[in-house]
Tab-separated table of C-alpha atoms in Angstrom:
chain	number	residue	atom	x	y	z
A	1	UNK	CA	52.150	42.672	116.157
A	2	UNK	CA	49.867	45.391	114.501
A	3	UNK	CA	47.509	45.375	117.921
A	4	UNK	CA	51.256	46.343	119.754
A	5	UNK	CA	51.432	48.866	117.540
A	6	UNK	CA	49.254	50.228	118.686
A	7	UNK	CA	49.034	50.007	122.122
A	8	UNK	CA	52.915	51.913	122.102
A	9	UNK	CA	51.559	54.785	119.830
A	10	UNK	CA	49.132	55.462	121.905
A	11	UNK	CA	50.034	54.719	125.219
A	12	UNK	CA	50.807	57.008	128.151
A	13	UNK	CA	52.867	57.904	130.999
A	14	UNK	CA	54.604	60.926	132.862
A	15	UNK	CA	57.031	62.107	130.512
A	16	UNK	CA	56.378	60.396	127.173
A	17	UNK	CA	53.166	61.304	124.760
A	18	UNK	CA	51.114	59.913	122.782
A	19	UNK	CA	50.132	59.753	118.705
A	20	UNK	CA	47.548	61.715	117.541
A	21	UNK	CA	45.844	58.986	115.490
A	22	UNK	CA	47.043	55.950	113.587
A	23	UNK	CA	46.306	55.075	110.502
A	24	UNK	CA	47.089	51.430	108.987
A	25	UNK	CA	46.932	50.715	105.061
A	26	UNK	CA	44.303	47.778	104.698
A	27	UNK	CA	43.841	46.066	100.817
A	28	UNK	CA	41.825	43.552	101.802
A	29	UNK	CA	38.462	44.390	100.584
A	30	UNK	CA	39.180	43.629	96.878
A	31	UNK	CA	35.700	43.700	94.831
A	32	UNK	CA	32.669	43.339	95.711
A	33	UNK	CA	33.697	41.712	98.843
A	34	UNK	CA	32.122	41.819	102.036
A	35	UNK	CA	32.392	43.031	105.993
A	36	UNK	CA	33.073	39.635	107.298
A	37	UNK	CA	35.317	37.718	104.275
A	38	UNK	CA	37.635	41.450	104.387
A	39	UNK	CA	37.918	41.020	107.865
A	40	UNK	CA	36.960	44.260	109.001
A	41	UNK	CA	35.160	42.490	111.541
A	42	UNK	CA	37.815	41.288	113.025
A	43	UNK	CA	39.840	44.771	113.254
A	44	UNK	CA	36.995	47.003	113.876
A	45	UNK	CA	36.596	44.832	117.572
A	46	UNK	CA	40.439	45.269	117.586
A	47	UNK	CA	40.557	49.176	117.544
A	48	UNK	CA	37.366	49.272	119.806
A	49	UNK	CA	39.042	50.786	122.153
A	50	UNK	CA	41.940	52.418	120.869
A	51	UNK	CA	42.027	56.078	122.803
A	52	UNK	CA	43.107	58.512	119.551
A	53	UNK	CA	41.070	57.890	116.058
A	54	UNK	CA	42.021	55.691	114.036
A	55	UNK	CA	41.253	56.095	109.858
A	56	UNK	CA	42.758	53.431	107.357
A	57	UNK	CA	45.878	55.829	105.618
A	58	UNK	CA	45.592	53.622	101.726
A	59	UNK	CA	42.146	51.586	101.429
A	60	UNK	CA	41.000	50.991	97.527
A	61	UNK	CA	42.258	47.447	96.393
A	62	UNK	CA	41.843	46.789	92.092
A	63	UNK	CA	42.610	43.086	91.656
A	64	UNK	CA	38.944	43.265	90.698
A	65	UNK	CA	38.420	46.605	87.975
A	66	UNK	CA	37.130	48.362	87.883
A	67	UNK	CA	36.709	49.016	91.226
A	68	UNK	CA	33.156	49.151	93.097
A	69	UNK	CA	34.583	50.643	96.442
A	70	UNK	CA	31.631	48.307	98.546
A	71	UNK	CA	33.699	49.019	101.595
A	72	UNK	CA	32.514	52.812	101.379
A	73	UNK	CA	29.403	51.725	103.469
A	74	UNK	CA	30.975	48.771	105.428
A	75	UNK	CA	33.732	51.556	106.752
A	76	UNK	CA	31.259	54.439	107.321
A	77	UNK	CA	29.154	51.883	108.250
A	78	UNK	CA	27.123	51.935	112.263
A	79	UNK	CA	29.322	49.231	113.094
A	80	UNK	CA	32.860	50.816	111.743
A	81	UNK	CA	31.542	53.979	112.935
A	82	UNK	CA	32.119	52.969	116.430
A	83	UNK	CA	36.411	51.591	115.682
A	84	UNK	CA	37.573	53.857	113.419
A	85	UNK	CA	37.198	57.198	111.290
A	86	UNK	CA	37.068	56.786	107.679
A	87	UNK	CA	40.043	56.767	105.405
A	88	UNK	CA	42.016	57.873	102.179
A	89	UNK	CA	41.036	55.747	98.629
A	90	UNK	CA	44.101	55.327	97.267
A	91	UNK	CA	45.271	57.027	95.163
A	92	UNK	CA	44.174	60.241	93.067
A	93	UNK	CA	45.762	60.516	90.220
A	94	UNK	CA	46.280	57.402	87.563
A	95	UNK	CA	50.087	56.560	87.681
A	96	UNK	CA	51.079	53.486	86.145
A	97	UNK	CA	50.451	50.901	89.572
A	98	UNK	CA	46.737	52.453	88.227
A	99	UNK	CA	45.038	52.769	91.177
A	100	UNK	CA	44.180	56.027	90.147
A	101	UNK	CA	40.495	58.118	89.943
A	102	UNK	CA	41.670	60.264	86.857
A	103	UNK	CA	44.627	60.652	85.265
A	104	UNK	CA	46.358	63.885	84.086
A	105	UNK	CA	47.275	64.706	80.597
A	106	UNK	CA	50.383	66.639	78.955
A	107	UNK	CA	47.984	69.293	77.400
A	108	UNK	CA	46.791	70.047	80.956
A	109	UNK	CA	43.499	68.694	80.889
A	110	UNK	CA	41.784	65.798	83.160
A	111	UNK	CA	39.973	62.836	82.377
A	112	UNK	CA	37.272	61.675	85.728
A	113	UNK	CA	37.585	57.431	85.200
A	114	UNK	CA	35.618	54.998	85.440
A	115	UNK	CA	36.839	54.118	89.071
A	116	UNK	CA	35.980	57.965	90.601
A	117	UNK	CA	31.984	57.799	89.790
A	118	UNK	CA	32.096	54.516	91.509
A	119	UNK	CA	33.300	56.202	94.523
A	120	UNK	CA	31.780	59.293	94.238
A	121	UNK	CA	27.940	56.570	93.638
A	122	UNK	CA	29.188	54.692	97.059
A	123	UNK	CA	29.696	58.036	99.062
A	124	UNK	CA	26.724	59.334	97.859
A	125	UNK	CA	24.491	56.746	100.118
A	126	UNK	CA	26.291	57.479	103.560
A	127	UNK	CA	24.365	58.989	105.962
A	128	UNK	CA	26.703	61.892	106.226
A	129	UNK	CA	24.142	63.197	109.531
A	130	UNK	CA	24.637	59.901	111.380
A	131	UNK	CA	28.715	60.034	110.826
A	132	UNK	CA	28.852	63.034	112.246
A	133	UNK	CA	27.640	63.012	114.952
A	134	UNK	CA	29.982	62.658	118.298
A	135	UNK	CA	30.723	58.995	118.821
A	136	UNK	CA	30.333	59.391	123.073
A	137	UNK	CA	31.242	55.912	123.870
A	138	UNK	CA	34.136	55.744	121.084
A	139	UNK	CA	35.312	59.877	122.603
A	140	UNK	CA	35.289	58.501	126.912
A	141	UNK	CA	38.304	55.903	125.940
A	142	UNK	CA	41.254	56.211	128.459
A	143	UNK	CA	44.435	55.313	126.746
A	144	UNK	CA	46.485	52.124	128.930
A	145	UNK	CA	49.223	53.839	130.214
A	146	UNK	CA	52.268	52.168	128.567
A	147	UNK	CA	53.669	49.062	130.456
A	148	UNK	CA	56.204	45.849	129.017
A	149	UNK	CA	52.366	44.177	129.018
A	150	UNK	CA	51.721	45.496	126.090
A	151	UNK	CA	53.820	44.510	123.768
A	152	UNK	CA	53.037	40.492	122.663
A	153	UNK	CA	56.121	40.150	120.174
A	154	UNK	CA	59.017	39.008	121.436
A	155	UNK	CA	60.127	41.030	118.201
A	156	UNK	CA	58.801	44.058	118.737
A	157	UNK	CA	60.538	46.539	121.358
A	158	UNK	CA	59.018	46.762	125.260
A	159	UNK	CA	60.867	50.271	125.466
A	160	UNK	CA	58.501	53.914	125.716
A	161	UNK	CA	62.032	55.749	126.120
A	162	UNK	CA	62.289	58.344	123.216
A	163	UNK	CA	65.800	58.371	121.980
A	164	UNK	CA	67.832	61.035	122.316
A	165	UNK	CA	67.532	63.719	119.686
A	166	UNK	CA	71.146	63.863	117.684
A	167	UNK	CA	72.806	67.279	117.530
A	168	UNK	CA	70.862	69.974	116.662
A	169	UNK	CA	67.918	68.572	116.013
A	170	UNK	CA	67.241	71.628	118.861
A	171	UNK	CA	67.818	74.117	116.570
A	172	UNK	CA	66.437	71.877	113.177
A	173	UNK	CA	63.120	72.628	115.380
A	174	UNK	CA	62.703	75.453	116.180
A	175	UNK	CA	63.650	77.283	113.206
A	176	UNK	CA	63.658	74.456	110.064
A	177	UNK	CA	66.486	75.182	106.918
A	178	UNK	CA	68.541	77.249	106.243
A	179	UNK	CA	67.146	78.917	103.028
A	180	UNK	CA	64.171	76.392	102.773
A	181	UNK	CA	62.486	76.168	100.054
A	182	UNK	CA	58.888	76.381	101.464
A	183	UNK	CA	55.598	77.048	99.710
A	184	UNK	CA	52.940	78.893	102.439
A	185	UNK	CA	49.096	79.757	102.603
A	186	UNK	CA	47.699	81.778	99.838
A	187	UNK	CA	43.518	83.200	99.535
A	188	UNK	CA	41.258	81.506	97.925
A	189	UNK	CA	38.398	83.128	95.830
A	190	UNK	CA	35.538	81.084	93.845
A	191	UNK	CA	35.417	81.090	90.438
A	192	UNK	CA	34.421	78.842	86.647
A	193	UNK	CA	37.521	76.611	86.339
A	194	UNK	CA	39.832	76.714	83.439
A	195	UNK	CA	41.684	73.310	83.181
A	196	UNK	CA	39.235	70.897	80.176
A	197	UNK	CA	37.911	67.804	82.225
A	198	UNK	CA	36.382	64.757	80.820
A	199	UNK	CA	34.071	62.276	82.103
A	200	UNK	CA	35.049	58.624	81.468
A	201	UNK	CA	33.372	58.746	78.018
A	202	UNK	CA	35.097	61.372	77.171
A	203	UNK	CA	32.398	63.970	77.103
A	204	UNK	CA	33.809	67.147	78.796
A	205	UNK	CA	32.214	68.492	81.718
A	206	UNK	CA	31.032	72.276	81.804
A	207	UNK	CA	30.294	74.938	84.406
A	208	UNK	CA	32.570	73.842	87.220
A	209	UNK	CA	32.972	75.812	89.731
A	210	UNK	CA	35.150	76.824	92.613
A	211	UNK	CA	33.174	76.889	95.973
A	212	UNK	CA	35.056	78.805	99.154
A	213	UNK	CA	32.971	77.064	102.268
A	214	UNK	CA	32.836	79.107	104.840
A	215	UNK	CA	34.438	78.606	108.443
A	216	UNK	CA	33.606	75.412	110.037
A	217	UNK	CA	32.153	74.033	106.466
A	218	UNK	CA	32.534	70.392	105.291
A	219	UNK	CA	32.373	69.647	101.612
A	220	UNK	CA	30.144	66.478	102.049
A	221	UNK	CA	29.648	64.580	99.517
A	222	UNK	CA	26.708	65.853	97.430
A	223	UNK	CA	26.365	69.231	99.817
A	224	UNK	CA	28.814	71.321	96.835
A	225	UNK	CA	28.683	69.933	93.162
A	226	UNK	CA	28.730	71.939	89.687
A	227	UNK	CA	29.062	70.702	86.120
A	228	UNK	CA	27.023	68.808	83.225
A	229	UNK	CA	28.317	67.112	80.163
A	230	UNK	CA	26.833	68.163	76.642
A	231	UNK	CA	25.584	64.893	74.423
A	232	UNK	CA	28.811	65.705	72.490
A	233	UNK	CA	32.562	63.560	72.881
A	234	UNK	CA	36.066	65.815	73.119
A	235	UNK	CA	38.932	65.229	73.436
A	236	UNK	CA	41.012	64.513	76.431
A	237	UNK	CA	43.873	63.038	74.234
A	238	UNK	CA	47.121	63.724	75.952
A	239	UNK	CA	50.386	61.442	76.244
A	240	UNK	CA	48.072	60.125	78.728
A	241	UNK	CA	45.281	60.039	78.442
A	242	UNK	CA	43.200	57.152	78.591
A	243	UNK	CA	39.926	58.526	77.845
A	244	UNK	CA	37.027	57.392	74.773
A	245	UNK	CA	35.213	58.638	72.275
A	246	UNK	CA	32.384	56.783	73.142
A	247	UNK	CA	28.796	59.309	73.754
A	248	UNK	CA	26.179	59.363	76.645
A	249	UNK	CA	23.037	60.805	76.979
A	250	UNK	CA	23.509	64.119	78.656
A	251	UNK	CA	24.260	64.188	82.948
A	252	UNK	CA	24.417	66.188	85.914
A	253	UNK	CA	27.601	64.959	87.134
A	254	UNK	CA	28.733	65.272	90.843
A	255	UNK	CA	32.232	67.434	91.423
A	256	UNK	CA	33.514	67.443	94.886
A	257	UNK	CA	36.923	69.590	95.375
A	258	UNK	CA	38.922	66.531	97.505
A	259	UNK	CA	41.504	68.089	100.169
A	260	UNK	CA	44.461	66.725	101.320
A	261	UNK	CA	44.443	65.050	105.177
A	262	UNK	CA	48.863	66.097	106.773
A	263	UNK	CA	49.106	66.573	110.020
A	264	UNK	CA	52.711	67.172	111.618
A	265	UNK	CA	52.558	64.100	113.875
A	266	UNK	CA	53.668	60.353	114.345
A	267	UNK	CA	51.292	57.961	112.077
A	268	UNK	CA	51.417	54.234	112.600
A	269	UNK	CA	50.817	52.303	109.252
A	270	UNK	CA	50.834	48.736	108.557
A	271	UNK	CA	50.027	47.095	105.183
A	272	UNK	CA	47.193	44.502	106.099
């Protein structure tokens, strides 16, 4: 049914439009798994002819802890980047499900967890020049024409006609909800970050700055870093603190800022 879902969203005809991208959730790589044991090789083959960008909308199995994120090297490696456009690690803040990279405390401080450090270590190994190079083979793939033959599972619809819109939907699309509380874009200025941040050993990370990048510039791993730790331990405690008071040697820590991915288009999410 996964490939039926893909075909349903990427096919085109004279009347209906296709998806802009396709996202799937994958938690099959746990601990120090492998390209074949996790089934990533099968996914790479399955999506080799996708005509839209495909990415992991969630990944980061936590059955083995701490998470070591060895799947990053595979996901951004030469084989998988022929089919996939990276992915989004689940998740940014620590919650009861124990998937967080950073823990936010009631007193306004934050702690970078061990998973955060492990993920950054994997990102630092990536060949960004190769990843950013144009993949002419993948971008030249044409979408299939919508046809019932694309659907193989009997429980999946093989009708590609879009349903009729409910009444007043078009007005809502054109004008939005009346008196809705909406956000707005604001100018961002660079400078020091006032919030106290601690590493996984409980040491305060100091000297963190927000760097506003130029138009077209990307915050690639290791390209824009700031912050260092002192030899003394700090207290990042709040009601949810997990930081320890263990002392460690001083050192430089990479603190990139993570952007949120959003798009106003259809996305198919599939849990493997």
